[in-house]
DNA sequence: TACAGTTTAGAAAACGTTTACATAACAAGA
DNA sequence: TCTTGTTATGTAAACGTTTTCTAAACTGTA
């Protein structure tokens, strides 16, 4: 691998001159410039960005730490980050934690050791101690999707509380009163917030929360949605509508319903959360609470890069709105009363 | 940000000693070692991996260039790469090309300038010229999923030809003779191979290929599957079975079928390709040709890292087998003849 | 013709590490 | 006591850049 020195030798100039044509920030005579460029071509020289960054004491790399890039929600967030990075000349290092706090902590250190300019983090759990350590040093960081209290970092999240409220409100408006829940992990702030929104909406509609109607073992993956609906349909008075805390679990629920001849939305309404790209093509097309996934990533990246570039604004806590996307999995409750039996 | 020099000063030792406790590769007396470690803690020192790599002339970073991390297939491949990297102390830089050859070429250069140790590439098109340039320099590279002829690089792909054959064979075995195709972009080698497999299987069954039964505008995204099936059902003699060249398009087709009251699999059989995680939960559960997506990524990463570490084996061209996963979207053709009309 | 000012290019220091080399201290065998 | 050998530490060079500083060469004006 050839270096700037090789180029300089071949072009019979000093390395300073080569550096100047590389960055063209100083005048170099056409003659020398041409010789240098020829040498670069001859040697297939590629600038060593690491060395450059070392000398300049800068970095054009962002770290992204997410639970699982295989989950469409995080994939879309990551895509937002990466697109901004591409536009602004950064590159992104991707790290999957599999919801493992240790792996996240490990990646956090690794990334800063690699001198990333900043990190976009979807935390798998309570990483406050590790974060404080890094933030105290001044390492830029932005928390996405899952906030963490008392951490002095930028955060960009969506309005999970509002989203939970909207989901239930929609179901209630359709006349449902027996509403089942398939939640996600309860250690997650997002789950808690959605749950709080649910409770508020239920209360507003004067519907008591029935413990039997909430399946708590959801883990935001499709299979648990399948199992969740299975459990919910086993209770004495099954729900007429179910709110799955994300689209993947809603997909699982749809699958269970199909397998057991539960007709959606006539027999049962299902509503999801996220509005991942595919949800439009679920069968039936999924009614869901949309989050601006891609925007979440974009905004986080913009925030981070701005801060890195020295535009230090006050700590932001951006909370993006969610909204209902009505499709085909929810419908008005048709009152079936005992008269038929 | 403190440096090794700061640590040395505070611990009253030379930087060499600090380096030695950092890498613990030389004997350092317990006394000094303790002082150094204390200083590291005090200063919150983090090793600068870039500087280390510069000096050692090594790199522990892999680049991954894929069309779109938002596509579950590529997400799962990437996940395979990343897991191997984590195990072996590497990190991965992720680049999405959006199927844009220029963006890919740009990333290729950027990555090598960042001195990644190697690149895992799912090429968006014919990048042979650019690749030759880099390969000639000796930059390690492995092509995944989409091979490129005459490129002296390791390749790991799946048996798309065989997969295409299997898909058609399965449908034929079920009695179908009017088989529709929703293909992907025809500039892609994978598409061509699947298509060739299809043709071979059709020929083996003595079924002529009807141009009207192949929808060529597919782009491997769900929407085009929806539109593809729409187009196929409009022809005078619509197919009784459809092979969508990937699961996402199969999902789109399922969605169209549902919207237009085409019952799957009774009225129409559908088979996909990939076996992405979610396909098991499609409605109905998707019959598909499975590719070892995660393994594709893992093997690519192993190959690359081995080569980087100097185990230079001959060029490999690993071709992983595909296999049929029978689920609920295909069924035996029930002969409906004119007698009923 | 001389002088100041400007332009162009090279020399060398710096970025934060690792590591080859040098050296001091000490133990042990003669 | 004097070598010799070992061990523990430090000094300095090197990695590939950028950039400050310096110097040489040129330009133009008096």
Tab-separated table of C-alpha atoms in Angstrom, chain B residues 165 168 172 176-177 198-209:
chain	number	residue	atom	x	y	z
B	165	UNK	CA	-35.654	-25.083	-9.968
B	168	UNK	CA	-41.050	-24.632	-9.906
B	172	UNK	CA	-45.322	-28.771	-10.778
B	176	UNK	CA	-49.709	-26.722	-11.579
B	177	UNK	CA	-48.960	-26.034	-15.212
B	198	UNK	CA	-37.158	-21.880	-13.488
B	199	UNK	CA	-36.692	-22.483	-17.187
B	200	UNK	CA	-34.900	-25.735	-16.604
B	201	UNK	CA	-37.628	-26.991	-14.291
B	202	UNK	CA	-40.315	-25.934	-16.689
B	203	UNK	CA	-38.554	-27.685	-19.501
B	204	UNK	CA	-38.140	-30.816	-17.427
B	205	UNK	CA	-41.895	-30.798	-16.926
B	206	UNK	CA	-42.489	-30.071	-20.583
B	207	UNK	CA	-44.265	-26.849	-19.808
B	208	UNK	CA	-43.670	-24.056	-22.288
B	209	UNK	CA	-42.777	-20.676	-20.808
